[in-house]
Amino acid sequence: MSTDTAAPGLPSLYALSSEARELLFTEARTAYKFTDEPVGDDQLRAIWELFKWAPTASNVNPLRILYVRTPEAKERLVPLIAPPNQPKSASAPVVAVLAVDTGFAEHLPTLFPAVPQLKDAFEANPELREDNASFNSALQAAYFLLAVRAAGLAAGPMKGFDAKAVDEEFFPDGRWRSILVVNIGKPAADAWSARLPRLEYEQSVQLV
Amino acid sequence: MSTDTAAPGLPSLYALSSEARELLFTEARTAYKFTDEPVGDDQLRAIWELFKWAPTASNVNPLRILYVRTPEAKERLVPLIAPPNQPKSASAPVVAVLAVDTGFAEHLPTLFPAVPQLKDAFEANPELREDNASFNSALQAAYFLLAVRAAGLAAGPMKGFDAKAVDEEFFPDGRWRSILVVNIGKPAADAWSARLPRLEYEQSVQLV
């Protein structure tokens, strides 16, 4: 799928193996339908144990995860998802609600001890805090999606859900705020749509 | 570094090899100093050929890249970076300015042909367009960082730069807006700081 070598006979341009590139990037696809095969709590922890190491600015790590697994919890979540997306989540053994912890600055004395005043700087400046939380939680959401694939599972990320209603239902104290819903499981045989195109290199990249 | 198996003797919890996990996540680190070894244009293209496949909402793909490589271009960029970060960028053979294309909706008829009205919907709603561009460009920035590592290079992402000045200098027509600067190259021997901690699983994850 992707350019592997500069020219025939030359070494690969990647340090990452072709198998790993296929698993994470070139062959992986957003799944819309899942088998009944359960996803274990050890797998859910393994996803976190991997993606947590990828970088955030000032090591803020604002992303939090709610894993929705039980039938009772899924019954609370599925009606809050956009109707065309509901069957996708209903078929997934686990649905992750990715959320930003709006109180993330509390942990900065531990996470970024080199700059002790950072916690106060964020708490005094809501706009700075919000920008930082939005950007870094989105970075971490991307790492999370690739870590799901690294765990041998398919991910189905969805922006189509009622975030306000999800927050009221699952995060009533107002501290976590949902940003993305991700269906997780083993893909069913007909889990995929046709692959969508990408822009050309020359449309996306400039060199100076 | 990360939990590999549920218990001794059981299979790995990951489909991704331990070598790949180390390269992308568990052993990879943000680099602050680089060797003189050049980074070829074929490597820069290989990074893009890999990360472009990772998902965005409605396949919007709003991220663009300016690769700054020549001494002349670096002389324009480095003064616009926060002084403590300037030596990091000065030592990197390539500095990528990651930017959001504020006119990304133009490409939606190609990128997401199933919903032809999406372009107009975004163009009629600046807030929707801005939220979408911010979230999805940050997702793609994260994919980009892991793709740099996949290409056997070290990445040094930095939020500490004068984004307004960078935009005026490099994107004078106002269409691209910088979101992250990433130093890229082979890491020098003393490229790293001590590893920073992460939150505990129980602080970050809830299961229902």
PDB file of N, CA and C in Angstrom, chain B residues 86-165:
ATOM      1  N   GLN B  86      14.884  26.959  20.712  1.00  0.00           N
ATOM      2  CA  GLN B  86      15.603  27.265  19.470  1.00  0.00           C
ATOM      3  C   GLN B  86      16.771  26.326  19.184  1.00  0.00           C
ATOM      4  N   PRO B  87      17.596  25.989  20.196  1.00  0.00           N
ATOM      5  CA  PRO B  87      18.716  25.079  19.891  1.00  0.00           C
ATOM      6  C   PRO B  87      18.249  23.697  19.438  1.00  0.00           C
ATOM      7  N   LYS B  88      17.091  23.273  19.910  1.00  0.00           N
ATOM      8  CA  LYS B  88      16.560  21.967  19.498  1.00  0.00           C
ATOM      9  C   LYS B  88      16.272  21.982  17.999  1.00  0.00           C
ATOM     10  N   SER B  89      15.549  23.006  17.556  1.00  0.00           N
ATOM     11  CA  SER B  89      15.220  23.085  16.131  1.00  0.00           C
ATOM     12  C   SER B  89      16.467  23.354  15.291  1.00  0.00           C
ATOM     13  N   ALA B  90      17.380  24.149  15.827  1.00  0.00           N
ATOM     14  CA  ALA B  90      18.599  24.453  15.065  1.00  0.00           C
ATOM     15  C   ALA B  90      19.406  23.190  14.807  1.00  0.00           C
ATOM     16  N   SER B  91      19.375  22.241  15.734  1.00  0.00           N
ATOM     17  CA  SER B  91      20.170  21.018  15.573  1.00  0.00           C
ATOM     18  C   SER B  91      19.479  19.974  14.700  1.00  0.00           C
ATOM     19  N   ALA B  92      18.199  20.149  14.401  1.00  0.00           N
ATOM     20  CA  ALA B  92      17.459  19.124  13.642  1.00  0.00           C
ATOM     21  C   ALA B  92      17.657  19.326  12.143  1.00  0.00           C
ATOM     22  N   PRO B  93      17.949  18.255  11.401  1.00  0.00           N
ATOM     23  CA  PRO B  93      18.103  18.411   9.951  1.00  0.00           C
ATOM     24  C   PRO B  93      16.815  18.824   9.245  1.00  0.00           C
ATOM     25  N   VAL B  94      15.679  18.445   9.805  1.00  0.00           N
ATOM     26  CA  VAL B  94      14.389  18.860   9.261  1.00  0.00           C
ATOM     27  C   VAL B  94      13.500  19.293  10.416  1.00  0.00           C
ATOM     28  N   VAL B  95      12.765  20.364  10.204  1.00  0.00           N
ATOM     29  CA  VAL B  95      11.738  20.781  11.152  1.00  0.00           C
ATOM     30  C   VAL B  95      10.415  20.803  10.390  1.00  0.00           C
ATOM     31  N   ALA B  96       9.455  20.030  10.862  1.00  0.00           N
ATOM     32  CA  ALA B  96       8.130  20.018  10.239  1.00  0.00           C
ATOM     33  C   ALA B  96       7.227  21.004  10.955  1.00  0.00           C
ATOM     34  N   VAL B  97       6.608  21.886  10.198  1.00  0.00           N
ATOM     35  CA  VAL B  97       5.549  22.730  10.748  1.00  0.00           C
ATOM     36  C   VAL B  97       4.230  22.067  10.355  1.00  0.00           C
ATOM     37  N   LEU B  98       3.534  21.520  11.350  1.00  0.00           N
ATOM     38  CA  LEU B  98       2.232  20.910  11.083  1.00  0.00           C
ATOM     39  C   LEU B  98       1.178  22.004  11.140  1.00  0.00           C
ATOM     40  N   ALA B  99       0.290  21.988  10.153  1.00  0.00           N
ATOM     41  CA  ALA B  99      -0.686  23.067  10.025  1.00  0.00           C
ATOM     42  C   ALA B  99      -2.046  22.492   9.674  1.00  0.00           C
ATOM     43  N   VAL B 100      -3.087  23.218  10.046  1.00  0.00           N
ATOM     44  CA  VAL B 100      -4.429  22.869   9.626  1.00  0.00           C
ATOM     45  C   VAL B 100      -4.774  23.706   8.388  1.00  0.00           C
ATOM     46  N   ASP B 101      -5.368  23.063   7.420  1.00  0.00           N
ATOM     47  CA  ASP B 101      -5.851  23.759   6.221  1.00  0.00           C
ATOM     48  C   ASP B 101      -7.260  24.240   6.516  1.00  0.00           C
ATOM     49  N   THR B 102      -7.392  25.557   6.741  1.00  0.00           N
ATOM     50  CA  THR B 102      -8.712  26.085   7.107  1.00  0.00           C
ATOM     51  C   THR B 102      -9.705  25.953   5.952  1.00  0.00           C
ATOM     52  N   GLY B 103      -9.200  25.716   4.757  1.00  0.00           N
ATOM     53  CA  GLY B 103     -10.074  25.486   3.601  1.00  0.00           C
ATOM     54  C   GLY B 103     -10.251  24.019   3.280  1.00  0.00           C
ATOM     55  N   PHE B 104     -10.098  23.166   4.305  1.00  0.00           N
ATOM     56  CA  PHE B 104     -10.123  21.716   4.071  1.00  0.00           C
ATOM     57  C   PHE B 104     -11.418  21.242   3.419  1.00  0.00           C
ATOM     58  N   ALA B 105     -12.531  21.964   3.653  1.00  0.00           N
ATOM     59  CA  ALA B 105     -13.828  21.492   3.149  1.00  0.00           C
ATOM     60  C   ALA B 105     -13.864  21.429   1.622  1.00  0.00           C
ATOM     61  N   GLU B 106     -13.016  22.188   0.984  1.00  0.00           N
ATOM     62  CA  GLU B 106     -12.945  22.173  -0.477  1.00  0.00           C
ATOM     63  C   GLU B 106     -12.760  20.762  -1.032  1.00  0.00           C
ATOM     64  N   HIS B 107     -12.017  19.926  -0.298  1.00  0.00           N
ATOM     65  CA  HIS B 107     -11.676  18.597  -0.812  1.00  0.00           C
ATOM     66  C   HIS B 107     -12.722  17.525  -0.469  1.00  0.00           C
ATOM     67  N   LEU B 108     -13.761  17.891   0.286  1.00  0.00           N
ATOM     68  CA  LEU B 108     -14.677  16.860   0.768  1.00  0.00           C
ATOM     69  C   LEU B 108     -15.443  16.139  -0.338  1.00  0.00           C
ATOM     70  N   PRO B 109     -15.805  16.793  -1.443  1.00  0.00           N
ATOM     71  CA  PRO B 109     -16.468  16.025  -2.504  1.00  0.00           C
ATOM     72  C   PRO B 109     -15.609  14.855  -2.992  1.00  0.00           C
ATOM     73  N   THR B 110     -14.284  15.008  -2.945  1.00  0.00           N
ATOM     74  CA  THR B 110     -13.394  13.898  -3.294  1.00  0.00           C
ATOM     75  C   THR B 110     -13.225  12.936  -2.124  1.00  0.00           C
ATOM     76  N   LEU B 111     -13.004  13.490  -0.920  1.00  0.00           N
ATOM     77  CA  LEU B 111     -12.621  12.653   0.217  1.00  0.00           C
ATOM     78  C   LEU B 111     -13.799  11.895   0.818  1.00  0.00           C
ATOM     79  N   PHE B 112     -15.009  12.471   0.719  1.00  0.00           N
ATOM     80  CA  PHE B 112     -16.175  11.829   1.346  1.00  0.00           C
ATOM     81  C   PHE B 112     -17.369  11.955   0.405  1.00  0.00           C
ATOM     82  N   PRO B 113     -17.293  11.260  -0.716  1.00  0.00           N
ATOM     83  CA  PRO B 113     -18.325  11.447  -1.750  1.00  0.00           C
ATOM     84  C   PRO B 113     -19.714  10.962  -1.335  1.00  0.00           C
ATOM     85  N   ALA B 114     -19.809  10.146  -0.272  1.00  0.00           N
ATOM     86  CA  ALA B 114     -21.115   9.617   0.121  1.00  0.00           C
ATOM     87  C   ALA B 114     -22.056  10.712   0.621  1.00  0.00           C
ATOM     88  N   VAL B 115     -21.503  11.819   1.096  1.00  0.00           N
ATOM     89  CA  VAL B 115     -22.340  12.903   1.633  1.00  0.00           C
ATOM     90  C   VAL B 115     -21.971  14.195   0.896  1.00  0.00           C
ATOM     91  N   PRO B 116     -22.541  14.386  -0.289  1.00  0.00           N
ATOM     92  CA  PRO B 116     -22.126  15.527  -1.124  1.00  0.00           C
ATOM     93  C   PRO B 116     -22.401  16.884  -0.481  1.00  0.00           C
ATOM     94  N   GLN B 117     -23.358  16.942   0.425  1.00  0.00           N
ATOM     95  CA  GLN B 117     -23.694  18.238   1.037  1.00  0.00           C
ATOM     96  C   GLN B 117     -22.741  18.627   2.175  1.00  0.00           C
ATOM     97  N   LEU B 118     -21.766  17.771   2.487  1.00  0.00           N
ATOM     98  CA  LEU B 118     -20.898  18.035   3.635  1.00  0.00           C
ATOM     99  C   LEU B 118     -20.058  19.301   3.439  1.00  0.00           C
ATOM    100  N   LYS B 119     -19.574  19.510   2.242  1.00  0.00           N
ATOM    101  CA  LYS B 119     -18.771  20.709   1.962  1.00  0.00           C
ATOM    102  C   LYS B 119     -19.567  21.968   2.283  1.00  0.00           C
ATOM    103  N   ASP B 120     -20.787  22.035   1.793  1.00  0.00           N
ATOM    104  CA  ASP B 120     -21.613  23.212   2.054  1.00  0.00           C
ATOM    105  C   ASP B 120     -21.940  23.355   3.535  1.00  0.00           C
ATOM    106  N   ALA B 121     -22.180  22.214   4.199  1.00  0.00           N
ATOM    107  CA  ALA B 121     -22.502  22.271   5.623  1.00  0.00           C
ATOM    108  C   ALA B 121     -21.355  22.886   6.414  1.00  0.00           C
ATOM    109  N   PHE B 122     -20.132  22.482   6.090  1.00  0.00           N
ATOM    110  CA  PHE B 122     -18.976  23.057   6.785  1.00  0.00           C
ATOM    111  C   PHE B 122     -18.785  24.529   6.415  1.00  0.00           C
ATOM    112  N   GLU B 123     -18.982  24.852   5.155  1.00  0.00           N
ATOM    113  CA  GLU B 123     -18.727  26.232   4.741  1.00  0.00           C
ATOM    114  C   GLU B 123     -19.770  27.183   5.302  1.00  0.00           C
ATOM    115  N   ALA B 124     -20.952  26.658   5.645  1.00  0.00           N
ATOM    116  CA  ALA B 124     -22.006  27.503   6.209  1.00  0.00           C
ATOM    117  C   ALA B 124     -21.894  27.643   7.727  1.00  0.00           C
ATOM    118  N   ASN B 125     -21.044  26.841   8.355  1.00  0.00           N
ATOM    119  CA  ASN B 125     -21.011  26.802   9.820  1.00  0.00           C
ATOM    120  C   ASN B 125     -19.567  26.891  10.318  1.00  0.00           C
ATOM    121  N   PRO B 126     -19.064  28.123  10.516  1.00  0.00           N
ATOM    122  CA  PRO B 126     -17.653  28.282  10.903  1.00  0.00           C
ATOM    123  C   PRO B 126     -17.294  27.554  12.203  1.00  0.00           C
ATOM    124  N   GLU B 127     -18.226  27.500  13.159  1.00  0.00           N
ATOM    125  CA  GLU B 127     -17.894  26.856  14.430  1.00  0.00           C
ATOM    126  C   GLU B 127     -17.714  25.343  14.231  1.00  0.00           C
ATOM    127  N   LEU B 128     -18.633  24.747  13.478  1.00  0.00           N
ATOM    128  CA  LEU B 128     -18.511  23.320  13.158  1.00  0.00           C
ATOM    129  C   LEU B 128     -17.211  23.040  12.415  1.00  0.00           C
ATOM    130  N   ARG B 129     -16.925  23.918  11.465  1.00  0.00           N
ATOM    131  CA  ARG B 129     -15.708  23.745  10.656  1.00  0.00           C
ATOM    132  C   ARG B 129     -14.459  23.838  11.536  1.00  0.00           C
ATOM    133  N   GLU B 130     -14.454  24.809  12.431  1.00  0.00           N
ATOM    134  CA  GLU B 130     -13.296  25.028  13.304  1.00  0.00           C
ATOM    135  C   GLU B 130     -13.114  23.857  14.277  1.00  0.00           C
ATOM    136  N   ASP B 131     -14.201  23.405  14.882  1.00  0.00           N
ATOM    137  CA  ASP B 131     -14.110  22.268  15.809  1.00  0.00           C
ATOM    138  C   ASP B 131     -13.593  21.035  15.100  1.00  0.00           C
ATOM    139  N   ASN B 132     -14.109  20.813  13.914  1.00  0.00           N
ATOM    140  CA  ASN B 132     -13.727  19.647  13.151  1.00  0.00           C
ATOM    141  C   ASN B 132     -12.261  19.710  12.743  1.00  0.00           C
ATOM    142  N   ALA B 133     -11.852  20.882  12.274  1.00  0.00           N
ATOM    143  CA  ALA B 133     -10.461  21.042  11.847  1.00  0.00           C
ATOM    144  C   ALA B 133      -9.503  20.869  13.018  1.00  0.00           C
ATOM    145  N   SER B 134      -9.857  21.439  14.172  1.00  0.00           N
ATOM    146  CA  SER B 134      -8.973  21.350  15.343  1.00  0.00           C
ATOM    147  C   SER B 134      -8.819  19.916  15.805  1.00  0.00           C
ATOM    148  N   PHE B 135      -9.944  19.229  15.940  1.00  0.00           N
ATOM    149  CA  PHE B 135      -9.890  17.859  16.456  1.00  0.00           C
ATOM    150  C   PHE B 135      -9.155  16.946  15.480  1.00  0.00           C
ATOM    151  N   ASN B 136      -9.536  16.986  14.227  1.00  0.00           N
ATOM    152  CA  ASN B 136      -8.961  16.030  13.279  1.00  0.00           C
ATOM    153  C   ASN B 136      -7.509  16.338  12.918  1.00  0.00           C
ATOM    154  N   SER B 137      -7.136  17.611  12.927  1.00  0.00           N
ATOM    155  CA  SER B 137      -5.719  17.913  12.675  1.00  0.00           C
ATOM    156  C   SER B 137      -4.859  17.449  13.847  1.00  0.00           C
ATOM    157  N   ALA B 138      -5.403  17.496  15.070  1.00  0.00           N
ATOM    158  CA  ALA B 138      -4.639  16.990  16.215  1.00  0.00           C
ATOM    159  C   ALA B 138      -4.516  15.471  16.154  1.00  0.00           C
ATOM    160  N   LEU B 139      -5.598  14.779  15.786  1.00  0.00           N
ATOM    161  CA  LEU B 139      -5.484  13.331  15.554  1.00  0.00           C
ATOM    162  C   LEU B 139      -4.354  13.043  14.582  1.00  0.00           C
ATOM    163  N   GLN B 140      -4.357  13.768  13.462  1.00  0.00           N
ATOM    164  CA  GLN B 140      -3.354  13.504  12.431  1.00  0.00           C
ATOM    165  C   GLN B 140      -1.942  13.887  12.877  1.00  0.00           C
ATOM    166  N   ALA B 141      -1.831  14.896  13.746  1.00  0.00           N
ATOM    167  CA  ALA B 141      -0.513  15.239  14.287  1.00  0.00           C
ATOM    168  C   ALA B 141       0.045  14.066  15.090  1.00  0.00           C
ATOM    169  N   ALA B 142      -0.824  13.400  15.835  1.00  0.00           N
ATOM    170  CA  ALA B 142      -0.378  12.233  16.611  1.00  0.00           C
ATOM    171  C   ALA B 142       0.043  11.099  15.686  1.00  0.00           C
ATOM    172  N   TYR B 143      -0.753  10.824  14.659  1.00  0.00           N
ATOM    173  CA  TYR B 143      -0.354   9.793  13.693  1.00  0.00           C
ATOM    174  C   TYR B 143       0.994  10.144  13.066  1.00  0.00           C
ATOM    175  N   PHE B 144       1.176  11.430  12.759  1.00  0.00           N
ATOM    176  CA  PHE B 144       2.430  11.884  12.155  1.00  0.00           C
ATOM    177  C   PHE B 144       3.619  11.562  13.070  1.00  0.00           C
ATOM    178  N   LEU B 145       3.481  11.854  14.356  1.00  0.00           N
ATOM    179  CA  LEU B 145       4.591  11.608  15.286  1.00  0.00           C
ATOM    180  C   LEU B 145       4.968  10.130  15.316  1.00  0.00           C
ATOM    181  N   LEU B 146       3.971   9.261  15.313  1.00  0.00           N
ATOM    182  CA  LEU B 146       4.277   7.832  15.327  1.00  0.00           C
ATOM    183  C   LEU B 146       4.858   7.384  13.989  1.00  0.00           C
ATOM    184  N   ALA B 147       4.445   8.020  12.898  1.00  0.00           N
ATOM    185  CA  ALA B 147       5.001   7.665  11.587  1.00  0.00           C
ATOM    186  C   ALA B 147       6.460   8.102  11.467  1.00  0.00           C
ATOM    187  N   VAL B 148       6.826   9.224  12.095  1.00  0.00           N
ATOM    188  CA  VAL B 148       8.238   9.623  12.133  1.00  0.00           C
ATOM    189  C   VAL B 148       9.057   8.517  12.799  1.00  0.00           C
ATOM    190  N   ARG B 149       8.554   8.017  13.911  1.00  0.00           N
ATOM    191  CA  ARG B 149       9.238   6.917  14.592  1.00  0.00           C
ATOM    192  C   ARG B 149       9.262   5.664  13.719  1.00  0.00           C
ATOM    193  N   ALA B 150       8.189   5.404  13.010  1.00  0.00           N
ATOM    194  CA  ALA B 150       8.130   4.235  12.118  1.00  0.00           C
ATOM    195  C   ALA B 150       9.182   4.319  11.021  1.00  0.00           C
ATOM    196  N   ALA B 151       9.558   5.553  10.654  1.00  0.00           N
ATOM    197  CA  ALA B 151      10.592   5.750   9.641  1.00  0.00           C
ATOM    198  C   ALA B 151      11.998   5.698  10.244  1.00  0.00           C
ATOM    199  N   GLY B 152      12.095   5.309  11.506  1.00  0.00           N
ATOM    200  CA  GLY B 152      13.403   5.159  12.133  1.00  0.00           C
ATOM    201  C   GLY B 152      14.033   6.470  12.563  1.00  0.00           C
ATOM    202  N   LEU B 153      13.214   7.498  12.678  1.00  0.00           N
ATOM    203  CA  LEU B 153      13.697   8.815  13.078  1.00  0.00           C
ATOM    204  C   LEU B 153      13.122   9.192  14.441  1.00  0.00           C
ATOM    205  N   ALA B 154      13.761  10.156  15.075  1.00  0.00           N
ATOM    206  CA  ALA B 154      13.241  10.670  16.345  1.00  0.00           C
ATOM    207  C   ALA B 154      12.465  11.949  16.079  1.00  0.00           C
ATOM    208  N   ALA B 155      11.389  12.131  16.835  1.00  0.00           N
ATOM    209  CA  ALA B 155      10.555  13.326  16.721  1.00  0.00           C
ATOM    210  C   ALA B 155      10.676  14.158  17.994  1.00  0.00           C
ATOM    211  N   GLY B 156      10.700  15.465  17.806  1.00  0.00           N
ATOM    212  CA  GLY B 156      10.690  16.384  18.942  1.00  0.00           C
ATOM    213  C   GLY B 156       9.562  17.383  18.775  1.00  0.00           C
ATOM    214  N   PRO B 157       8.323  17.002  19.158  1.00  0.00           N
ATOM    215  CA  PRO B 157       7.194  17.922  19.002  1.00  0.00           C
ATOM    216  C   PRO B 157       7.264  19.064  20.015  1.00  0.00           C
ATOM    217  N   MET B 158       6.889  20.263  19.584  1.00  0.00           N
ATOM    218  CA  MET B 158       6.967  21.446  20.438  1.00  0.00           C
ATOM    219  C   MET B 158       5.774  22.355  20.192  1.00  0.00           C
ATOM    220  N   LYS B 159       5.120  22.749  21.291  1.00  0.00           N
ATOM    221  CA  LYS B 159       4.065  23.759  21.221  1.00  0.00           C
ATOM    222  C   LYS B 159       4.641  25.155  21.445  1.00  0.00           C
ATOM    223  N   GLY B 160       5.881  25.236  21.893  1.00  0.00           N
ATOM    224  CA  GLY B 160       6.474  26.519  22.255  1.00  0.00           C
ATOM    225  C   GLY B 160       7.055  27.258  21.064  1.00  0.00           C
ATOM    226  N   PHE B 161       6.178  27.931  20.312  1.00  0.00           N
ATOM    227  CA  PHE B 161       6.624  28.770  19.195  1.00  0.00           C
ATOM    228  C   PHE B 161       5.554  29.825  18.967  1.00  0.00           C
ATOM    229  N   ASP B 162       5.905  30.863  18.206  1.00  0.00           N
ATOM    230  CA  ASP B 162       4.982  31.968  17.951  1.00  0.00           C
ATOM    231  C   ASP B 162       4.162  31.619  16.700  1.00  0.00           C
ATOM    232  N   ALA B 163       3.014  30.998  16.926  1.00  0.00           N
ATOM    233  CA  ALA B 163       2.235  30.472  15.805  1.00  0.00           C
ATOM    234  C   ALA B 163       1.797  31.591  14.858  1.00  0.00           C
ATOM    235  N   LYS B 164       1.423  32.720  15.425  1.00  0.00           N
ATOM    236  CA  LYS B 164       0.986  33.836  14.576  1.00  0.00           C
ATOM    237  C   LYS B 164       2.125  34.307  13.665  1.00  0.00           C
ATOM    238  N   ALA B 165       3.318  34.420  14.236  1.00  0.00           N
ATOM    239  CA  ALA B 165       4.471  34.870  13.440  1.00  0.00           C
ATOM    240  C   ALA B 165       4.855  33.814  12.394  1.00  0.00           C
TER     241      ALA B 165
END
